[in-house]
DNA sequence: AGAGGGGCTGAGAGCGCTTCCAGTTCCAGC
DNA sequence: GCTGGAACTGGAAGCGCTCTCAGCCCCTCT
């Protein structure tokens, strides 16, 4: 069984260099190529990746770090979409993916990632406003693409959606349908998405000269905190609630109904994410759609660019969002489902 | 910046071999070790993984193939648990994990996996009775651990639970509480778990000399097929239903209630998996608990064994399951929650 | 005092590949 | 017939590490 390039070279009567050229698409005469390919085929030869990496300086593998509690990671379809998008984009270029999940500490992960000659670059989720792991990665020489945080670091390349703008848009939608006391149930404090969406909400409210005092309740991106938050906001006498994500909105919806109030007649409700279930709620939920798979794919492609032209400066990609209007805000009159 | 062992050797006044010994824990005098460690620390040196792999023949990275549609992958907490278990066990030994998800075709994945010098071994989910990818892997020289299929291949190492036995146990439980017309809603045809659970059900029924004709309905491991299947079985006049998993049981429960029937008085209901929501159903669901994270961890450890002693023959691990009795079968009388 | 042995250390030979550089061959052009 | 260049090929130098082997030093034992 042929194991090395030298074996193949001997078998096909050319030099090792030529076999390498055939494999990697270098300039080789048609006839030689054919002969070598035949041997390649016949022997079922597989190149040794480590040797190739060592000689060429490229590994063809990128790291993906999802620095998030695994429980959360798998409950949230957001990460599934991200991973799927990346996985597809990487596979297109036959690039491998090494994955670090969850709750490992910063140093453990860093140690592994920074082993040189293993990874060409890394994609890392940056969902927390403070994350030492992300900072270290940016300071290292490892080409890095962030998902979700427009880090102020001058060298940071990232892929993100404009959460502030999207939250502004959906809040403005609530204002345009005539609501005045619009409450907001936030995401997890410390999360970038939570902070950005709150900011967008406040911006829209300020522009419309509407009050927000007593109308902002802290949530946790989940059903339970949505249910609890809605109770507080009902108390505060709101006529609309913008929730930091769909799960929160689902919880809020339960509470509103339990109070005998109608959506949207008494309280208009809006979420964020447009997960599958948002359209299944009763009434279907007005929300913001962000192409999660696209984000994953974009991150992969951004990393490719970074690797191809390392001196081209940081790459910054802002993906569009879409306001999806359903009956939880414009109920009864027009139907969007 | 010190980049190679030679740089470090020069800086610390010893040979490259000695630096390597310090890093890898070889025999070195205390004083030399201290001196080298100091330099190591000061320079922030990171070994080159590719070079190390090439020289040593071990990469410290294992592949994980989840040959399953990504949509399904993330909906199902089973895979989340598996991945978490593996991820933890691998991290313990500072072994990296390369992941192949989903719907890639067999050859694409194989090409990448079989690159020598990249992976020390692979863990692959084997949930289908027929899977050419698994067959190829077993035929290759790559150390491989299967999760979930006791493949007949003589060299196959695997980690599995005894689905047949567990299904037998839970069916027997239904028999012991006095049920006689016990229906079964199967898993996806072609899946190992589905087939094994069906077999266990039939075995228990046969032993009790109970009929199964017309009492087996095809399902798909999901809520919808559970709801549909239950409708058929109610028609057939069952007094108990064993569902191939908890999601199926949840669907069945809805249908049973919609028919105005009581659980367990009219129809006793049992699931499989003991996912979080099983205990939250009304009534809480009797089911089979399988330690999913344990399975993942066991797979990783089994692979380690295989790598340490490749000639030790195949490793076969069968993990225990547990019958969890709740009110969906013994309602009203005793409480287990 | 000399032999023997144990503990460290350094030299050097790879691991299997890529890639630069220097041919070699073959033609077109003059 | 000779030259210049294009197209292809082979030689060889690494890539950065591991690991065997031999050598050195020093200590113990006879």
XYZ file of C-alpha atoms (C1' of nucleotides) in Angstrom:
734
model
C 0.000 0.000 0.000
C 1.376 3.300 -1.074
C 1.707 5.582 1.913
C 3.916 8.468 0.901
C 4.594 10.656 -2.048
C 7.866 8.847 -2.585
C 6.070 5.541 -2.980
C 3.809 7.079 -5.554
C 6.714 8.729 -7.305
C 8.455 5.383 -7.604
C 5.295 3.683 -8.814
C 4.605 6.226 -11.499
C 8.191 6.850 -12.529
C 8.290 10.569 -11.780
C 9.661 12.636 -8.962
C 7.930 13.338 -5.705
C 7.632 16.978 -6.718
C 5.644 16.067 -9.790
C 3.250 13.884 -7.858
C 2.712 16.779 -5.504
C 1.963 19.010 -8.480
C -0.582 16.582 -9.813
C -2.319 16.483 -6.467
C -2.310 20.222 -5.988
C -2.995 21.241 -9.558
C 0.416 22.524 -10.542
C 1.731 22.677 -14.126
C 2.161 19.124 -15.365
C 1.948 17.716 -18.870
C -1.253 15.960 -19.742
C 0.390 12.630 -20.156
C 2.277 12.686 -16.883
C -0.810 13.816 -15.082
C -2.796 10.948 -16.461
C -0.187 8.431 -15.472
C 0.123 9.757 -11.948
C -3.615 10.030 -11.508
C -3.952 6.423 -12.495
C -1.505 5.383 -9.788
C -3.189 7.710 -7.315
C -6.501 6.089 -8.042
C -5.192 2.564 -7.948
C -3.413 2.911 -4.635
C -6.106 4.894 -2.866
C -3.459 7.258 -1.609
C -4.357 9.801 1.096
C -2.002 12.678 1.744
C -0.776 13.227 5.256
C -2.384 16.360 6.482
C 0.147 17.096 9.170
C 3.044 16.989 6.742
C 1.205 19.159 4.286
C 0.358 21.663 6.972
C 3.906 21.776 8.200
C 5.342 22.314 4.753
C 2.780 24.758 3.459
C 1.884 26.668 6.574
C -1.820 26.218 5.992
C -3.947 23.645 7.738
C -7.295 23.925 6.021
C -9.007 23.844 9.380
C -10.709 26.655 11.206
C -11.800 26.791 14.814
C -15.257 27.714 15.963
C -15.717 28.814 19.535
C -19.181 29.083 20.980
C -18.451 30.544 24.309
C -21.829 29.896 25.752
C -23.293 27.625 28.362
C -24.155 24.342 26.592
C -27.636 24.225 28.054
C -28.393 27.520 26.514
C -26.536 26.638 23.356
C -28.811 23.811 22.428
C -32.061 25.275 23.575
C -31.614 28.220 21.322
C -32.220 27.610 17.626
C -30.080 30.642 16.991
C -26.886 28.688 17.538
C -28.132 25.757 15.523
C -28.655 28.046 12.574
C -25.292 29.655 13.020
C -23.537 26.315 13.134
C -25.422 25.005 10.143
C -24.593 28.069 8.095
C -20.930 27.873 8.974
C -20.729 24.175 8.486
C -22.106 24.494 4.965
C -19.907 27.397 3.964
C -16.803 25.685 5.275
C -17.638 22.414 3.595
C -17.914 24.243 0.290
C -14.229 24.989 0.469
C -13.412 21.622 1.955
C -12.272 23.344 5.102
C -12.550 21.441 8.334
C -14.122 22.764 11.497
C -12.895 22.301 15.008
C -15.429 23.105 17.638
C -15.118 24.380 21.159
C -18.367 24.439 22.990
C -19.472 26.103 26.034
C -18.208 26.404 29.444
C -14.506 25.740 29.197
C -12.507 28.479 30.745
C -10.739 31.032 28.715
C -7.244 29.674 29.183
C -8.074 26.111 28.378
C -9.547 27.127 25.081
C -6.842 29.601 24.289
C -4.138 27.056 24.901
C -5.608 24.754 22.353
C -6.475 27.351 19.804
C -3.168 29.036 19.823
C -1.233 25.916 19.113
C 0.219 27.004 15.852
C -0.131 24.849 12.807
C -3.494 23.546 13.834
C -5.896 26.250 12.833
C -5.774 28.762 10.032
C -8.194 31.018 11.825
C -11.120 31.104 14.216
C -14.706 32.214 14.320
C -15.953 33.119 17.755
C -19.329 34.131 19.046
C -19.122 37.349 20.965
C -22.413 37.733 22.719
C -21.185 39.261 25.904
C -20.158 42.828 26.274
C -17.155 41.700 28.248
C -15.369 38.568 27.170
C -11.680 38.095 27.972
C -11.471 35.198 25.556
C -12.459 37.412 22.678
C -10.049 40.086 23.769
C -7.184 37.619 23.925
C -8.003 36.239 20.532
C -8.017 39.698 19.013
C -4.673 40.430 20.581
C -3.181 37.211 19.304
C -1.876 36.670 15.805
C -4.692 34.257 15.009
C -6.979 35.531 12.245
C -10.307 35.952 13.989
C -13.850 36.721 12.948
C -16.397 37.721 15.567
C -20.063 36.997 15.343
C -22.275 39.469 17.016
C -20.154 42.122 18.570
C -18.884 45.178 16.842
C -15.888 45.280 19.103
C -14.094 48.577 19.307
C -10.786 46.797 18.817
C -9.270 48.348 15.687
C -8.292 44.999 14.228
C -11.577 43.259 14.864
C -13.292 41.660 11.899
C -16.899 40.762 12.495
C -20.254 39.757 11.146
C -23.244 41.235 12.850
C -26.751 42.474 12.415
C -27.695 45.980 13.349
C -29.697 45.161 16.450
C -30.050 48.775 17.436
C -31.566 49.704 14.117
C -33.856 46.683 14.044
C -35.130 47.349 17.558
C -35.699 50.958 16.593
C -37.653 49.818 13.542
C -39.954 47.488 15.409
C -40.525 49.989 18.204
C -41.326 52.599 15.610
C -43.813 50.165 14.126
C -45.559 50.007 17.486
C -45.607 53.778 17.661
C -46.994 54.036 14.138
C -49.938 51.825 14.968
C -50.820 54.327 17.633
C -49.371 52.915 20.818
C -48.004 55.320 23.351
C -47.157 53.386 26.480
C -44.758 50.874 25.026
C -42.938 48.592 27.438
C -39.763 46.643 26.831
C -38.662 43.351 28.378
C -34.899 43.258 27.954
C -32.502 40.415 27.199
C -29.922 39.155 29.633
C -28.027 42.100 31.085
C -24.457 42.000 29.859
C -25.389 40.485 26.537
C -24.684 42.567 23.490
C -27.985 41.749 21.866
C -29.875 42.715 24.998
C -28.115 46.031 25.303
C -28.440 46.882 21.622
C -32.119 46.109 21.479
C -32.736 48.199 24.554
C -30.840 51.031 22.957
C -32.865 50.788 19.759
C -36.060 50.817 21.759
C -34.981 53.887 23.702
C -33.872 55.659 20.572
C -37.212 55.183 18.870
C -39.099 56.220 21.983
C -36.976 59.316 22.446
C -37.462 60.339 18.841
C -41.221 60.077 19.300
C -40.894 61.934 22.617
C -42.538 59.056 24.428
C -41.749 58.160 28.043
C -39.904 54.979 28.959
C -39.721 55.440 32.695
C -41.047 52.417 34.509
C -41.606 50.690 31.196
C -38.371 48.735 30.981
C -38.216 45.386 32.751
C -35.237 43.116 32.909
C -35.606 39.720 31.228
C -33.465 36.741 30.358
C -34.332 35.838 26.798
C -36.668 33.111 28.000
C -40.322 32.329 28.451
C -40.368 32.570 32.206
C -38.877 36.039 32.350
C -41.281 37.135 29.625
C -44.226 35.948 31.667
C -42.975 37.702 34.784
C -42.014 40.871 32.947
C -45.393 41.152 31.277
C -47.111 41.026 34.650
C -45.107 44.043 35.770
C -45.758 45.927 32.579
C -49.491 45.273 32.696
C -49.395 46.740 36.159
C -47.661 49.759 34.668
C -50.469 50.143 32.184
C -48.818 49.547 28.833
C -50.601 49.300 25.507
C -47.715 47.539 23.770
C -44.725 45.382 24.686
C -41.575 44.854 22.702
C -39.756 41.748 23.947
C -36.046 41.193 23.425
C -36.719 37.874 21.718
C -39.489 35.545 20.635
C -39.244 33.227 23.623
C -39.753 36.183 25.936
C -42.723 37.268 23.851
C -44.249 33.820 24.103
C -44.081 34.063 27.879
C -45.524 37.557 27.835
C -48.373 36.376 25.647
C -49.381 33.774 28.204
C -49.500 36.332 30.971
C -51.462 38.834 28.927
C -54.056 36.217 28.095
C -54.166 35.066 31.693
C -55.033 38.614 32.667
C -57.968 38.465 30.288
C -56.476 41.036 27.977
C -56.533 40.823 24.191
C -53.596 40.930 21.765
C -53.301 43.235 19.977
C -56.459 45.153 20.918
C -55.420 45.828 24.520
C -51.727 45.187 24.237
C -49.755 44.902 21.018
C -46.887 42.434 21.241
C -43.616 42.218 19.367
C -40.678 39.834 19.569
C -37.319 39.411 17.933
C -35.709 36.537 15.964
C -38.634 35.133 13.998
C -38.075 31.605 15.151
C -40.339 28.925 13.754
C -42.819 29.090 16.577
C -43.374 32.839 16.264
C -45.772 32.297 13.380
C -47.565 29.529 15.294
C -48.488 31.603 18.300
C -52.039 32.782 18.747
C -52.024 35.447 17.474
C -48.945 35.080 15.266
C -46.144 37.286 16.441
C -44.779 40.441 14.870
C -41.034 40.152 15.075
C -37.638 40.828 13.506
C -36.228 38.243 11.180
C -32.488 37.865 11.089
C -31.000 35.333 8.706
C -29.132 33.252 11.209
C -27.753 30.719 8.774
C -26.611 33.613 6.625
C -24.741 35.005 9.566
C -22.888 31.745 10.019
C -22.079 31.491 6.339
C -21.009 35.120 6.208
C -18.668 34.577 9.107
C -17.013 31.687 7.309
C -16.644 33.663 4.118
C -15.290 36.651 5.968
C -12.662 34.448 7.508
C -11.705 33.140 4.075
C -11.183 36.687 2.892
C -9.091 37.450 5.900
C -6.908 34.446 5.207
C -6.488 35.225 1.546
C -5.479 38.795 2.150
C -4.271 39.212 5.713
C -3.067 42.742 5.103
C -6.363 43.981 3.754
C -7.394 45.289 7.140
C -10.381 44.175 9.189
C -13.509 42.986 7.411
C -16.793 44.216 8.766
C -20.078 42.829 7.610
C -23.459 44.071 8.719
C -26.321 41.821 7.702
C -29.819 43.102 7.061
C -32.836 42.353 9.215
C -36.465 42.360 8.255
C -39.543 43.507 10.101
C -42.153 40.757 9.942
C -45.594 42.127 10.737
C -48.160 39.653 11.989
C -51.398 39.811 13.885
C -49.952 40.424 17.321
C -49.674 44.075 16.331
C -52.096 44.642 13.489
C -54.654 42.031 14.409
C -58.053 41.580 12.926
C -57.787 44.034 10.132
C -55.191 42.702 7.793
C -53.743 39.253 7.863
C -50.160 38.520 7.100
C -50.245 34.797 7.556
C 9.530 36.372 19.538
C 10.579 32.815 20.041
C 8.839 30.654 17.505
C 10.629 27.338 17.401
C 12.255 24.896 19.718
C 15.614 25.938 18.361
C 14.998 29.525 19.385
C 14.142 28.391 22.866
C 17.139 26.116 22.995
C 19.402 28.995 22.113
C 17.741 31.258 24.660
C 18.051 28.785 27.483
C 21.442 27.412 26.564
C 20.419 23.797 26.117
C 19.672 21.628 23.136
C 16.388 21.415 21.274
C 15.938 17.874 22.567
C 16.069 19.060 26.147
C 13.501 21.761 25.586
C 11.255 19.139 24.057
C 11.756 16.979 27.125
C 10.783 19.801 29.414
C 7.614 20.402 27.467
C 6.663 16.765 27.286
C 7.756 15.747 30.747
C 10.861 13.774 29.913
C 13.766 13.186 32.304
C 15.477 16.524 32.910
C 17.418 17.761 35.917
C 15.542 20.089 38.210
C 17.790 22.998 37.504
C 17.650 22.719 33.722
C 13.910 22.329 33.876
C 13.543 25.475 35.885
C 15.697 27.455 33.517
C 13.857 26.252 30.429
C 10.460 26.784 32.005
C 11.409 30.340 32.773
C 12.246 30.969 29.128
C 9.100 29.155 28.043
C 7.048 31.395 30.260
C 8.800 34.576 29.268
C 8.482 34.016 25.536
C 4.932 32.722 25.553
C 6.022 29.923 23.288
C 3.364 27.759 21.595
C 4.409 24.485 20.035
C 3.531 23.867 16.415
C 0.932 21.195 16.366
C 1.519 20.141 12.803
C 5.201 19.518 13.393
C 4.464 17.635 16.544
C 1.878 15.508 14.824
C 4.181 14.746 11.947
C 7.015 13.725 14.202
C 5.035 11.790 16.759
C 2.294 10.290 14.661
C -0.375 11.449 17.064
C -2.521 14.507 16.515
C -4.480 14.815 19.739
C -7.603 15.454 17.750
C -10.545 13.176 17.220
C -13.332 13.484 14.710
C -16.995 13.397 15.573
C -19.437 12.622 12.820
C -23.106 13.200 13.421
C -24.542 11.852 10.287
C -27.921 13.357 10.787
C -29.924 16.155 9.260
C -28.921 19.364 11.105
C -32.494 20.452 11.660
C -33.161 17.261 13.471
C -29.818 17.403 15.200
C -30.595 20.558 17.062
C -34.216 19.947 17.776
C -33.377 16.774 19.566
C -31.866 17.178 23.024
C -30.431 13.723 22.572
C -27.668 14.995 20.332
C -27.059 18.003 22.506
C -26.441 15.696 25.431
C -24.208 13.453 23.390
C -22.127 16.354 22.199
C -21.865 17.845 25.652
C -20.761 14.537 27.136
C -18.129 14.026 24.481
C -16.937 17.559 24.600
C -16.332 17.318 28.324
C -14.601 13.959 28.210
C -12.337 15.061 25.384
C -11.485 18.334 27.053
C -10.391 16.407 30.134
C -7.578 14.896 28.134
C -6.967 18.111 26.232
C -8.013 16.377 23.069
C -9.509 18.494 20.346
C -12.722 17.711 18.532
C -13.394 18.111 14.856
C -17.010 18.026 13.957
C -18.829 16.924 10.848
C -22.482 17.663 10.965
C -25.316 16.480 9.032
C -26.124 16.157 5.491
C -22.804 15.974 3.757
C -22.505 12.954 1.579
C -20.511 9.970 2.552
C -17.567 10.578 0.242
C -17.069 14.189 1.154
C -16.803 13.307 4.792
C -14.675 10.273 4.234
C -12.203 12.214 2.144
C -11.636 14.631 4.936
C -11.591 12.121 7.719
C -9.182 9.789 6.096
C -6.560 12.397 5.510
C -3.897 10.834 7.590
C -2.206 12.817 10.263
C -5.262 14.855 11.054
C -7.307 12.657 13.311
C -6.308 10.019 15.801
C -9.710 8.430 15.649
C -13.387 9.103 15.122
C -16.657 8.797 16.960
C -19.645 8.384 14.722
C -23.337 8.203 15.435
C -24.856 5.143 13.875
C -28.567 5.571 14.110
C -29.518 4.008 10.840
C -29.635 0.332 10.219
C -27.892 0.913 6.917
C -25.181 3.515 6.706
C -22.444 3.244 4.089
C -20.393 5.878 5.879
C -20.204 3.743 8.971
C -19.335 0.687 6.938
C -16.500 2.495 5.175
C -15.147 3.809 8.412
C -15.106 0.355 9.928
C -13.293 -0.983 6.896
C -10.708 1.768 7.037
C -7.714 1.820 9.302
C -9.123 4.715 11.320
C -9.865 3.797 14.946
C -13.622 4.191 15.194
C -16.194 4.133 17.956
C -19.862 3.856 17.103
C -22.644 5.321 19.141
C -25.867 3.506 19.003
C -25.490 0.568 16.735
C -24.197 -2.784 17.708
C -22.889 -3.385 14.243
C -22.201 -6.978 13.302
C -18.812 -5.981 11.934
C -16.276 -8.013 13.918
C -13.991 -5.056 14.455
C -16.667 -2.607 15.531
C -16.234 -0.859 18.851
C -19.346 0.804 20.155
C -21.234 2.424 22.991
C -24.903 1.720 23.162
C -27.852 1.228 25.429
C -29.883 -1.938 25.312
C -32.973 -0.514 23.669
C -34.553 -3.895 23.225
C -34.290 -4.683 26.890
C -35.504 -1.267 27.971
C -38.513 -1.414 25.673
C -39.262 -4.867 26.999
C -39.062 -3.538 30.547
C -41.437 -0.654 30.016
C -43.895 -2.781 28.078
C -43.778 -5.335 30.860
C -44.540 -2.525 33.287
C -47.700 -1.766 31.300
C -48.632 -5.423 31.408
C -48.018 -5.621 35.133
C -50.411 -2.772 35.838
C -53.074 -4.856 34.174
C -53.200 -3.556 30.616
C -53.899 -6.050 27.897
C -54.406 -4.125 24.665
C -51.132 -2.289 24.506
C -50.358 -0.303 21.379
C -46.999 0.883 20.144
C -46.175 3.948 18.071
C -42.822 3.215 16.470
C -39.853 5.424 15.691
C -38.684 6.257 12.207
C -38.493 3.081 10.166
C -34.891 2.318 9.340
C -33.611 3.763 12.570
C -31.894 1.400 14.928
C -33.642 2.800 17.966
C -37.028 2.465 16.337
C -36.433 -1.131 15.346
C -34.973 -2.127 18.708
C -37.794 -0.585 20.700
C -40.344 -2.290 18.516
C -38.553 -5.564 19.050
C -38.525 -5.109 22.820
C -42.231 -4.320 22.791
C -42.991 -7.421 20.747
C -40.832 -9.593 22.935
C -42.633 -8.514 26.103
C -46.028 -8.918 24.489
C -45.178 -12.360 23.161
C -43.934 -13.503 26.539
C -47.235 -12.422 28.084
C -49.062 -14.054 25.194
C -50.759 -10.766 24.346
C -51.778 -9.844 20.807
C -50.030 -7.071 18.863
C -51.898 -7.315 15.622
C -53.272 -3.961 14.595
C -51.669 -2.382 17.617
C -48.452 -1.185 16.006
C -48.518 2.176 14.227
C -45.645 3.755 12.385
C -44.342 7.021 13.825
C -41.463 9.414 13.280
C -40.133 10.248 16.719
C -42.108 13.499 16.764
C -45.199 15.058 18.238
C -47.248 15.080 15.051
C -46.820 11.394 14.365
C -47.651 10.678 17.996
C -50.890 12.582 17.723
C -51.846 10.811 14.511
C -50.768 7.403 15.765
C -52.775 7.734 18.961
C -55.900 8.452 16.973
C -55.490 5.162 15.144
C -54.786 3.237 18.309
C -57.792 4.698 20.119
C -59.823 3.467 17.198
C -58.268 0.047 17.726
C -59.370 0.136 21.336
C -56.151 0.133 23.297
C -55.850 0.537 27.055
C -52.184 1.528 26.932
C -49.724 3.037 24.474
C -45.972 2.733 24.487
C -44.436 5.459 22.326
C -40.983 5.164 20.798
C -39.938 8.446 22.401
C -41.168 11.236 24.643
C -42.019 13.640 21.838
C -44.253 11.016 20.304
C -45.873 10.454 23.666
C -46.535 14.164 24.064
C -48.382 14.145 20.770
C -50.312 11.046 21.747
C -51.288 12.655 25.043
C -52.900 15.581 23.242
C -54.958 13.299 21.082
C -56.068 11.152 23.997
C -57.237 14.202 25.909
C -58.920 15.598 22.823
C -60.917 12.374 22.667
C -62.079 13.002 26.208
C -60.190 10.023 27.549
C -58.235 10.002 30.797
C -54.576 9.113 31.325
C -53.914 6.655 32.836
C -57.432 5.534 33.793
C -58.570 4.893 30.223
C -55.242 4.707 28.493
C -51.888 4.343 30.194
C -49.105 6.138 28.376
C -45.368 5.525 28.254
C -42.533 7.247 26.420
C -38.808 6.836 26.032
C -35.825 9.148 26.701
C -36.913 11.002 29.842
C -36.308 14.409 28.357
C -36.880 17.401 30.578
C -40.426 17.969 29.477
C -41.527 14.404 30.253
C -41.891 15.274 33.921
C -43.781 18.479 33.046
C -46.553 16.845 31.094
C -49.968 16.491 32.631
C -49.873 13.807 33.872
C -46.099 13.351 34.126
C -44.861 10.681 31.776
C -43.611 7.217 32.599
C -40.564 6.709 30.447
C -37.085 5.223 30.057
C -34.153 7.272 31.154
C -30.925 6.845 29.288
C -27.934 8.857 30.375
C -27.238 10.644 27.152
C -24.292 12.671 28.364
C -22.853 9.474 29.781
C -23.109 7.904 26.378
C -21.131 10.718 24.843
C -18.502 10.572 27.554
C -18.317 6.784 27.326
C -17.755 7.003 23.594
C -14.850 9.369 24.107
C -13.304 7.176 26.757
C -13.769 4.078 24.665
C -11.916 5.765 21.854
C -9.088 6.634 24.206
C -8.783 2.989 25.158
C -8.754 1.984 21.553
C -5.959 4.408 20.832
C -3.898 3.341 23.798
C -4.110 -0.317 22.977
C -5.047 -0.759 19.326
C -4.477 -4.502 19.423
C -6.768 -5.072 22.354
C -9.653 -5.927 20.053
C -12.956 -4.115 19.791
C -14.392 -2.395 22.875
C -18.076 -2.810 23.483
C -19.921 -0.831 26.096
C -23.547 -1.267 26.962
C -24.921 1.472 29.192
C -27.772 0.914 31.616
C -31.220 2.416 31.312
C -33.725 3.122 34.008
C -37.486 2.788 34.121
C -38.967 6.019 35.447
C -42.518 5.474 36.647
C -44.763 8.528 36.759
C -48.463 9.191 36.849
C -49.161 8.518 33.187
C -49.204 4.818 34.100
C -49.873 4.608 37.821
C -51.861 7.770 38.227
C -53.742 8.814 41.308
C -52.584 6.106 43.608
C -48.925 6.680 44.185
C -46.963 9.737 43.203
C -43.434 9.616 41.936
C -42.893 13.317 41.432
C 41.675 2.201 42.128
C 38.937 0.511 38.686
C 34.715 -1.265 36.852
C 29.957 -0.702 36.340
C 25.888 1.696 36.130
C 22.500 5.394 36.345
C 21.007 9.985 35.163
C 21.219 13.716 31.891
C 22.134 15.758 27.678
C 23.102 16.668 22.680
C 23.518 15.214 17.940
C 21.121 13.875 14.320
C 17.962 11.229 11.704
C 13.800 11.310 10.353
C 8.180 12.358 9.940
C 5.830 13.400 4.647
C 4.996 17.108 2.417
C 5.647 21.896 -0.392
C 8.238 24.838 -3.053
C 12.267 27.213 -4.830
C 15.609 26.773 -8.078
C 18.011 24.902 -11.632
C 18.058 22.162 -15.216
C 16.187 19.768 -19.591
C 13.473 19.448 -23.618
C 11.173 21.181 -27.386
C 9.837 24.736 -30.671
C 9.251 28.966 -32.950
C 11.720 32.516 -35.046
C 15.500 34.468 -37.437
C 21.731 26.108 -37.686
C 21.407 28.676 -33.756
C 19.161 31.267 -30.055
C 15.587 32.414 -26.681
C 11.942 31.260 -24.255
C 8.116 28.481 -22.699
C 6.781 24.312 -20.562
C 7.772 20.863 -17.741
C 10.497 18.098 -14.352
C 13.782 16.747 -10.630
C 16.822 17.824 -6.776
C 17.055 19.382 -2.542
C 16.192 22.372 1.206
C 13.420 23.019 4.490
C 8.699 23.179 7.744
C 9.299 22.297 13.536
C 9.053 18.720 16.097
C 10.065 13.714 18.426
C 12.920 10.159 19.742
C 16.778 6.981 19.451
C 21.360 6.544 20.375
C 25.607 7.519 22.070
C 28.394 10.126 25.109
C 29.430 12.324 29.324
C 29.703 12.820 34.169
C 29.484 11.252 38.623
C 28.541 8.006 42.106
C 28.584 3.388 44.102
C 30.386 -1.003 44.737
C 34.037 -4.440 44.884
